[in-house]
Amino acid sequence: MPKEAIIDFEYALLGLLSAAPMSGYDLRKAFATPLSRFSASPGGLYPALRRLERRGLLAARVDRSGELRARRLYQLTEAGAAALDAWIRQPIDQEMVARRLDLVLLRFVFLEGRGTRADAIDFLERLKGELARYLDLLEAQVESLKGMFTLHQRLAAENGVAGFRGQLAWVECALTELRSA
Amino acid sequence: MPKEAIIDFEYALLGLLSAAPMSGYDLRKAFATPLSRFSASPGGLYPALRRLERRGLLAARVDRSGELRARRLYQLTEAGAAALDAWIRQPIDQEMVARRLDLVLLRFVFLEGRGTRADAIDFLERLKGELARYLDLLEAQVESLKGMFTLHQRLAAENGVAGFRGQLAWVECALTELRSA
DNA sequence: GGTGGCATGTAACCGGTTACATGATTAT
DNA sequence: ATAATCATGTAACCGGTTACATGCCACC
C-alpha cells in the first residue's frame, strides 16, 4: 500500500506551521478568521496534528516558557517541508481551477517564503493560463446551452462565468503587482 | 423531536422536480453539467429520492410509456412544494452570503416558476442588501488587518473581497435585467 | 471561589462521493 | 454476441463539523 495520503486540511496545517512553530491553540486562532475555509473547532485539528506527527511530517516539543499551561509546539520536519513544497508546486489542472480554486489560493499564500518572487510569478502565470482555458470552455458550454435556458438559469450561468472572469482579472492584477514590486 | 430536516441536496432534488416530473436517471443527467455543485453519481441520489418519498415530499409512479426499462417517475407532493417554497423564501442572512452563496443562487433559479417577477426582484433586492452589508464588514476586517499581512496574504484577501464585489455587481446587473424585462 | 481565557482531546454525526453491482433494452 | 445506453441500487469511505469533556492558570 502507498503511504497514507495527506488531506487538504493537513496541508493547511503544514503551511501555517511553515511560517512559525505553533501550538494547536495558535492554529485554532489562525482559522478563526471569516475568510478561512476550515473550522476553528478542535475536532479535526488535534487528531490531525497527532497524525502528522506520527507520520514524521511534524515534530512536537513541549513549551513551558510562559507561566500558562504547557502546550505542544509543532514545527515542520524536513519531510513535512518537502511534502508541503510538493503540494504547493503540483500542476494546476482544470479540476483544480474548476472546483478547488480556494486551495490554489492557499498554495499561493504558502508559496511566499517557500519560493522566490519568480516562483510566485510563474505560479500565477500557470494559474492564469489554466483559468483562461477553463473560462473559454465554460463560455462555449454556456453559449451552446443558451437556447435551453430560462431567464434565471441564464443569469445563474452568467454568475458562474463572471466569477471565473473575476478570478482571471485578479490574477492579472496580482501579476502586475508582483512584477512591479 | 422535530421532523427530520431536509438537506441541501434534497432541496435541489425538489427544485429540479418542481419544473417537471423526472426519473432518477433524468436527475443524474441534470447534475452532469460542469456548473453543478452536486455529483451526478447515483450514490446519494436514489436513497435521497426514497427518503423524500417516505416523508411524503415526493410521490413516485412507474412509467412504462417508452419501450425501455420501467422507471420511477417522481413528482412533488403538496407538502414537497410547500417545503421547497419555504426553503426558497427563507431569509438571507450573513452566514448564507458568506458561505452558502451557491445555494442562494440555486434558490433564485428555483424561484422562477414558483413566484412572480416581483418576488424575484424582491429576492435579489434582499440579497443585494445582505451582500453589501457583508462586503462592508469584510472590507473593514481586511483594512484592520492590513498591517499584519504579507504581500501574498494581502493579495489573497483582496481576492476574497473582489469575489464578493463581483457577486454584488452581478446582482445589480440581474436586477436591472429583471426590471426591464 | 467563581469566571473566563488558555489548551487539548474524543465521540458522534453529517452531507456527500466513490466504487461497485445489477438488470433491462437497443443497436451493431 | 457484445457493446452501449438506460435505469436503479448499496456499501464503504471521506473530509470535515458539532458537541461535549477535561484540566490548568490568572484575575477579580
Coordinates of C-alpha atoms (C1' of nucleotides) in Angstrom, one line a residue:
Chain A
M1 CA 0.0 0.0 0.0
P2 CA 1.2 3.5 -0.8
K3 CA 1.9 5.8 2.1
E4 CA -1.2 7.5 3.5
A5 CA -2.3 10.4 1.5
I6 CA -2.2 13.9 3.0
I7 CA -5.5 15.7 3.0
D8 CA -6.2 19.4 2.3
F9 CA -6.7 20.3 5.9
E10 CA -3.4 18.7 6.8
Y11 CA -1.6 20.7 4.1
A12 CA -3.2 23.8 5.6
L13 CA -1.6 22.9 8.9
L14 CA 1.8 22.3 7.3
G15 CA 1.5 25.6 5.5
L16 CA 0.7 27.6 8.6
L17 CA 3.4 25.9 10.6
S18 CA 5.9 26.6 7.9
A19 CA 5.8 30.3 8.8
A20 CA 6.5 29.6 12.5
P21 CA 6.1 26.9 15.1
M22 CA 2.7 27.0 16.7
S23 CA 0.5 25.2 19.2
G24 CA -2.8 23.7 18.3
Y25 CA -4.4 26.6 20.1
D26 CA -2.5 29.1 17.9
L27 CA -3.6 27.3 14.8
R28 CA -7.2 27.4 16.0
K29 CA -6.9 31.2 16.2
A30 CA -5.4 31.3 12.8
F31 CA -8.5 29.5 11.5
A32 CA -10.9 31.8 13.3
T33 CA -11.0 34.5 10.6
P34 CA -14.1 34.9 8.4
L35 CA -12.2 34.1 5.3
S36 CA -10.8 30.8 6.5
R37 CA -12.3 27.8 4.7
F38 CA -11.7 25.5 7.7
S39 CA -13.4 25.4 11.0
A40 CA -11.6 26.7 14.1
S41 CA -13.0 23.9 16.2
P42 CA -10.6 21.4 17.8
G43 CA -12.5 18.4 16.5
G44 CA -10.4 17.9 13.4
L45 CA -7.3 19.8 14.5
Y46 CA -5.7 17.9 17.3
P47 CA -6.1 14.5 15.8
A48 CA -4.6 15.8 12.5
L49 CA -1.6 17.2 14.4
R50 CA -1.1 13.8 16.0
R51 CA -1.4 12.1 12.7
L52 CA 1.2 14.4 11.1
E53 CA 3.5 13.8 14.0
R54 CA 3.1 10.1 13.8
R55 CA 3.9 10.2 10.1
G56 CA 7.0 12.2 10.7
L57 CA 5.8 15.4 9.0
L58 CA 5.7 17.4 12.2
A59 CA 7.8 17.4 15.3
A60 CA 6.4 18.5 18.7
R61 CA 8.1 19.8 21.7
V62 CA 6.6 20.9 25.0
D63 CA 6.8 24.6 25.7
R64 CA 6.7 25.9 29.3
S65 CA 8.3 29.3 28.6
G66 CA 5.1 31.1 29.6
E67 CA 3.5 30.6 33.0
L68 CA 0.5 29.2 31.3
R69 CA -0.4 25.6 31.0
A70 CA 2.3 23.7 29.0
R71 CA 1.5 23.5 25.3
R72 CA 2.7 21.3 22.5
L73 CA 4.6 23.4 19.9
Y74 CA 4.6 21.9 16.5
Q75 CA 7.1 22.6 13.7
L76 CA 7.8 21.1 10.3
T77 CA 10.3 18.3 9.8
E78 CA 12.3 18.1 6.7
A79 CA 9.9 15.5 5.4
G80 CA 7.0 17.8 6.2
A81 CA 8.6 20.7 4.4
A82 CA 9.2 18.5 1.4
A83 CA 5.6 17.4 1.3
L84 CA 4.4 20.9 1.6
D85 CA 6.6 22.1 -1.2
A86 CA 5.5 19.2 -3.4
W87 CA 1.8 20.1 -2.7
I88 CA 2.4 23.8 -3.5
R89 CA 4.2 23.1 -6.7
Q90 CA 1.9 20.4 -8.1
P91 CA 0.5 21.2 -11.5
I92 CA -2.7 23.3 -11.7
D93 CA -5.1 21.3 -13.8
Q94 CA -8.7 22.0 -14.9
E95 CA -10.3 20.2 -11.9
M96 CA -8.3 22.4 -9.5
V97 CA -9.4 25.6 -11.3
A98 CA -13.0 24.5 -11.6
R99 CA -13.6 23.1 -8.1
R100 CA -10.6 23.8 -5.9
L101 CA -9.7 27.4 -6.6
D102 CA -9.6 28.2 -2.9
L103 CA -6.9 25.6 -2.4
V104 CA -4.9 27.1 -5.2
L105 CA -5.1 30.4 -3.5
L106 CA -3.9 28.8 -0.3
R107 CA -1.0 27.3 -2.1
F108 CA -0.1 30.7 -3.5
V109 CA -0.1 32.1 0.1
F110 CA 2.1 29.4 1.3
L111 CA 4.4 29.8 -1.6
E112 CA 5.5 33.1 -0.2
G113 CA 8.5 32.3 2.0
R114 CA 9.0 28.9 0.4
G115 CA 9.9 30.2 -3.1
T116 CA 11.3 33.1 -4.9
R117 CA 9.4 36.0 -6.4
A118 CA 10.0 34.4 -9.8
D119 CA 8.4 31.2 -8.5
A120 CA 5.3 33.1 -7.4
I121 CA 5.1 34.8 -10.8
D122 CA 5.4 31.5 -12.5
F123 CA 2.7 30.1 -10.3
L124 CA 0.3 32.8 -11.2
E125 CA 1.3 32.6 -14.9
R126 CA 0.3 29.0 -14.9
L127 CA -2.9 29.7 -13.0
K128 CA -3.8 32.4 -15.5
G129 CA -3.3 30.1 -18.4
E130 CA -5.4 27.3 -16.9
L131 CA -8.1 29.8 -15.8
A132 CA -8.3 31.3 -19.3
R133 CA -8.6 27.9 -20.8
Y134 CA -11.3 26.8 -18.5
L135 CA -13.1 30.1 -19.0
D136 CA -13.2 29.5 -22.7
L137 CA -14.6 26.1 -22.2
L138 CA -17.2 27.4 -19.8
E139 CA -18.3 30.2 -22.1
A140 CA -18.6 27.8 -25.0
Q141 CA -20.7 25.4 -22.9
V142 CA -23.0 28.2 -21.8
E143 CA -23.3 29.6 -25.3
S144 CA -24.3 26.1 -26.6
L145 CA -26.9 25.8 -23.9
K146 CA -28.2 29.3 -24.2
G147 CA -31.3 28.2 -26.2
M148 CA -32.5 25.9 -23.5
F149 CA -32.0 28.3 -20.6
T150 CA -34.8 30.1 -18.8
L151 CA -34.1 33.6 -17.7
H152 CA -33.0 32.7 -14.2
Q153 CA -30.9 29.8 -15.4
R154 CA -29.1 32.1 -17.8
L155 CA -28.5 34.6 -15.1
A156 CA -27.1 32.0 -12.8
A157 CA -24.9 30.6 -15.5
E158 CA -23.6 34.1 -16.2
N159 CA -23.0 34.5 -12.5
G160 CA -20.7 31.4 -12.6
V161 CA -18.9 32.6 -15.7
A162 CA -18.5 36.1 -14.2
G163 CA -16.9 34.6 -11.1
F164 CA -14.2 33.0 -13.1
R165 CA -13.7 36.1 -15.1
G166 CA -13.2 37.9 -11.8
Q167 CA -10.6 35.4 -10.8
L168 CA -8.7 35.9 -14.0
A169 CA -8.8 39.6 -13.5
W170 CA -7.4 39.2 -10.0
V171 CA -4.6 37.0 -11.3
E172 CA -3.6 39.6 -13.9
C173 CA -3.7 42.4 -11.2
A174 CA -1.7 40.3 -8.8
L175 CA 0.9 39.6 -11.6
T176 CA 1.5 43.2 -12.4
E177 CA 1.8 43.9 -8.7
L178 CA 4.3 41.1 -8.2
R179 CA 6.3 42.2 -11.2
S180 CA 6.5 45.8 -10.2
A181 CA 7.5 45.1 -6.6
Chain B
M1 CA -38.3 15.6 18.3
P2 CA -38.9 17.8 15.3
K3 CA -39.4 16.3 11.9
E4 CA -36.3 15.2 10.1
A5 CA -34.5 18.1 8.5
I6 CA -34.2 18.4 4.7
I7 CA -30.7 18.7 3.5
D8 CA -29.4 20.9 0.7
F9 CA -29.1 18.1 -1.8
E10 CA -32.7 17.1 -1.2
Y11 CA -33.9 20.7 -1.8
A12 CA -32.0 20.6 -5.1
L13 CA -34.0 17.5 -6.0
L14 CA -37.3 19.1 -5.0
G15 CA -36.4 22.1 -7.0
L16 CA -35.5 20.2 -10.1
L17 CA -38.6 18.1 -9.8
S18 CA -40.7 21.2 -9.4
A19 CA -40.2 22.0 -13.0
A20 CA -41.3 18.6 -14.3
P21 CA -41.6 15.1 -13.0
M22 CA -38.4 13.1 -13.6
S23 CA -36.8 9.8 -13.0
G24 CA -33.6 9.3 -11.0
Y25 CA -31.8 8.9 -14.3
D26 CA -33.1 12.2 -15.6
L27 CA -31.9 13.9 -12.4
R28 CA -28.5 12.4 -12.8
K29 CA -28.3 14.0 -16.2
A30 CA -29.3 17.3 -14.8
F31 CA -26.5 17.1 -12.3
A32 CA -24.0 16.2 -15.0
T33 CA -23.2 19.8 -16.1
P34 CA -19.8 21.3 -15.1
L35 CA -21.5 24.0 -13.1
S36 CA -23.5 21.7 -10.9
R37 CA -22.4 21.7 -7.3
F38 CA -23.6 18.1 -6.8
S39 CA -22.3 14.8 -8.1
A40 CA -24.2 13.0 -10.9
S41 CA -23.3 9.7 -9.3
P42 CA -26.2 7.6 -8.0
G43 CA -24.8 7.0 -4.6
G44 CA -26.6 9.8 -2.9
L45 CA -29.4 10.3 -5.4
Y46 CA -31.5 7.2 -5.2
P47 CA -31.5 6.9 -1.4
A48 CA -32.5 10.6 -1.2
L49 CA -35.4 10.0 -3.5
R50 CA -36.6 7.2 -1.4
R51 CA -36.3 9.3 1.7
L52 CA -38.3 12.1 0.2
E53 CA -40.9 9.7 -0.9
R54 CA -41.1 8.1 2.5
R55 CA -41.5 11.5 4.1
G56 CA -44.3 12.4 1.7
L57 CA -42.5 15.2 -0.1
L58 CA -42.3 13.2 -3.3
A59 CA -44.7 10.8 -5.0
A60 CA -43.5 8.2 -7.4
R61 CA -45.2 6.4 -10.2
V62 CA -43.9 3.8 -12.5
D63 CA -43.6 4.8 -16.1
R64 CA -43.7 2.2 -18.9
S65 CA -44.7 4.6 -21.7
G66 CA -41.4 4.0 -23.5
E67 CA -40.3 0.6 -24.5
L68 CA -37.3 1.0 -22.2
R69 CA -37.0 -0.5 -18.8
A70 CA -39.6 0.8 -16.5
R71 CA -38.5 3.8 -14.5
R72 CA -39.8 5.5 -11.4
L73 CA -41.1 9.0 -12.2
Y74 CA -41.0 11.3 -9.2
Q75 CA -43.1 14.4 -8.7
L76 CA -43.6 16.9 -5.9
T77 CA -46.5 16.4 -3.5
E78 CA -48.2 19.4 -2.0
A79 CA -46.1 19.0 1.1
G80 CA -43.0 18.9 -1.1
A81 CA -43.9 22.0 -2.9
A82 CA -44.6 23.8 0.4
A83 CA -41.2 22.7 1.8
L84 CA -39.5 23.9 -1.4
D85 CA -41.3 27.3 -1.2
A86 CA -40.3 27.7 2.4
W87 CA -36.7 27.0 1.6
I88 CA -36.6 29.3 -1.3
R89 CA -38.2 32.1 0.7
Q90 CA -36.2 31.7 3.9
P91 CA -34.4 34.9 5.0
I92 CA -30.9 35.5 3.5
D93 CA -28.6 36.0 6.4
Q94 CA -24.9 36.7 6.7
E95 CA -23.9 33.1 7.0
M96 CA -25.8 32.3 3.8
V97 CA -24.0 35.1 1.9
A98 CA -20.6 34.3 3.4
R99 CA -20.5 30.6 3.0
R100 CA -23.6 29.4 1.0
L101 CA -23.9 31.8 -1.9
D102 CA -24.2 28.9 -4.3
L103 CA -27.3 27.7 -2.5
V104 CA -28.8 31.2 -2.6
L105 CA -28.2 31.1 -6.4
L106 CA -30.0 27.8 -6.5
R107 CA -32.9 29.2 -4.6
F108 CA -33.0 32.1 -7.1
V109 CA -33.2 29.6 -10.0
F110 CA -36.0 27.6 -8.4
L111 CA -37.9 30.8 -7.6
E112 CA -38.5 31.2 -11.3
G113 CA -41.8 29.4 -11.9
R114 CA -42.7 29.4 -8.2
G115 CA -43.1 33.1 -7.8
T116 CA -43.8 36.3 -9.6
R117 CA -41.3 38.6 -11.3
A118 CA -41.8 40.9 -8.3
D119 CA -40.8 38.0 -5.9
A120 CA -37.6 37.5 -7.9
I121 CA -36.8 41.2 -7.8
D122 CA -37.5 41.3 -4.0
F123 CA -35.3 38.2 -3.6
L124 CA -32.4 39.9 -5.4
E125 CA -33.0 43.1 -3.5
R126 CA -32.6 41.4 -0.2
L127 CA -29.6 39.5 -1.5
K128 CA -28.1 42.8 -2.6
G129 CA -28.6 44.3 0.8
E130 CA -27.1 41.5 2.7
L131 CA -24.2 41.2 0.3
A132 CA -23.4 44.9 0.6
R133 CA -23.5 44.7 4.4
Y134 CA -21.2 41.7 4.4
L135 CA -18.9 43.3 2.0
D136 CA -18.6 46.4 4.3
L137 CA -17.8 44.1 7.2
L138 CA -15.2 42.2 5.2
E139 CA -13.5 45.3 3.9
A140 CA -13.3 46.7 7.4
Q141 CA -11.8 43.5 8.6
V142 CA -9.2 43.4 5.9
E143 CA -8.4 47.0 6.4
S144 CA -7.8 46.5 10.1
L145 CA -5.5 43.5 9.5
K146 CA -3.7 45.2 6.6
G147 CA -0.7 45.9 8.8
M148 CA -0.1 42.3 9.6
F149 CA -0.5 41.0 6.1
T150 CA 2.4 39.8 4.0
L151 CA 2.1 40.5 0.3
H152 CA 0.6 37.2 -0.7
Q153 CA -1.8 37.3 2.2
R154 CA -3.0 40.7 1.2
L155 CA -3.5 39.6 -2.4
A156 CA -5.4 36.6 -1.2
A157 CA -7.6 38.7 1.0
E158 CA -8.2 41.1 -1.9
N159 CA -9.2 38.1 -4.0
G160 CA -11.8 37.2 -1.5
V161 CA -13.2 40.7 -1.3
A162 CA -13.2 41.0 -5.0
G163 CA -15.2 37.9 -5.4
F164 CA -18.0 39.3 -3.2
R165 CA -17.8 42.6 -5.1
G166 CA -18.3 40.6 -8.3
Q167 CA -21.3 39.0 -6.8
L168 CA -22.7 42.3 -5.8
A169 CA -22.2 43.6 -9.3
W170 CA -23.9 40.6 -10.7
V171 CA -26.9 41.1 -8.5
E172 CA -27.2 44.7 -9.7
C173 CA -26.9 43.6 -13.3
A174 CA -29.5 40.9 -12.8
L175 CA -31.9 43.4 -11.1
T176 CA -31.8 45.8 -14.0
E177 CA -32.4 43.0 -16.4
L178 CA -35.3 41.7 -14.4
R179 CA -36.8 45.1 -14.1
S180 CA -36.5 45.9 -17.8
A181 CA -38.0 42.5 -18.9
Chain C
dG1 C1' -14.3 30.9 44.9
dG2 C1' -16.2 31.8 40.6
dT3 C1' -15.4 33.4 35.8
dG4 C1' -13.1 33.5 31.8
dG5 C1' -9.2 32.6 28.7
dC6 C1' -5.7 29.0 27.6
dA7 C1' -5.1 24.4 26.0
dT8 C1' -6.1 19.6 24.5
dG9 C1' -8.8 16.0 23.5
dT10 C1' -12.7 12.5 21.8
dA11 C1' -17.3 10.5 20.1
dA12 C1' -20.8 11.1 17.2
dC13 C1' -22.6 12.8 13.4
dC14 C1' -23.2 14.8 8.7
dG15 C1' -23.5 15.6 3.8
dG16 C1' -21.6 13.9 0.1
dT17 C1' -18.7 10.9 -3.2
dT18 C1' -16.6 6.6 -4.9
dA19 C1' -16.8 2.3 -6.3
dC20 C1' -19.2 -1.5 -7.0
dA21 C1' -23.2 -4.3 -8.5
dT22 C1' -27.2 -5.5 -11.2
dG23 C1' -30.5 -5.9 -14.8
dA24 C1' -33.2 -4.4 -19.0
dT25 C1' -33.2 -2.8 -23.7
dT26 C1' -31.4 -1.4 -28.1
dA27 C1' -28.0 -1.1 -31.7
dT28 C1' -24.1 -3.3 -34.1
Chain D
dA1 C1' -22.8 -12.0 -29.0
dT2 C1' -21.5 -7.9 -27.3
dA3 C1' -21.2 -3.3 -26.6
dA4 C1' -23.6 0.9 -25.3
dT5 C1' -27.2 3.1 -23.1
dC6 C1' -31.0 3.2 -19.8
dA7 C1' -32.0 2.6 -15.0
dT8 C1' -31.6 1.6 -10.1
dG9 C1' -29.4 0.4 -6.2
dT10 C1' -25.9 -0.4 -2.0
dA11 C1' -21.6 -0.4 1.0
dA12 C1' -17.8 1.8 2.2
dC13 C1' -15.4 5.6 2.7
dC14 C1' -14.1 10.6 3.2
dG15 C1' -13.2 15.1 4.9
dG16 C1' -15.0 17.9 7.9
dT17 C1' -18.0 19.8 11.9
dT18 C1' -20.6 19.7 16.3
dA19 C1' -20.9 18.9 20.7
dC20 C1' -19.1 17.5 24.6
dA21 C1' -15.4 16.9 28.1
dT22 C1' -11.4 17.9 30.8
dG23 C1' -7.9 20.5 33.2
dC24 C1' -4.7 24.5 34.0
dC25 C1' -3.9 29.1 35.3
dA26 C1' -4.9 34.1 36.1
dC27 C1' -7.8 37.6 37.7
dC28 C1' -11.2 39.8 40.4

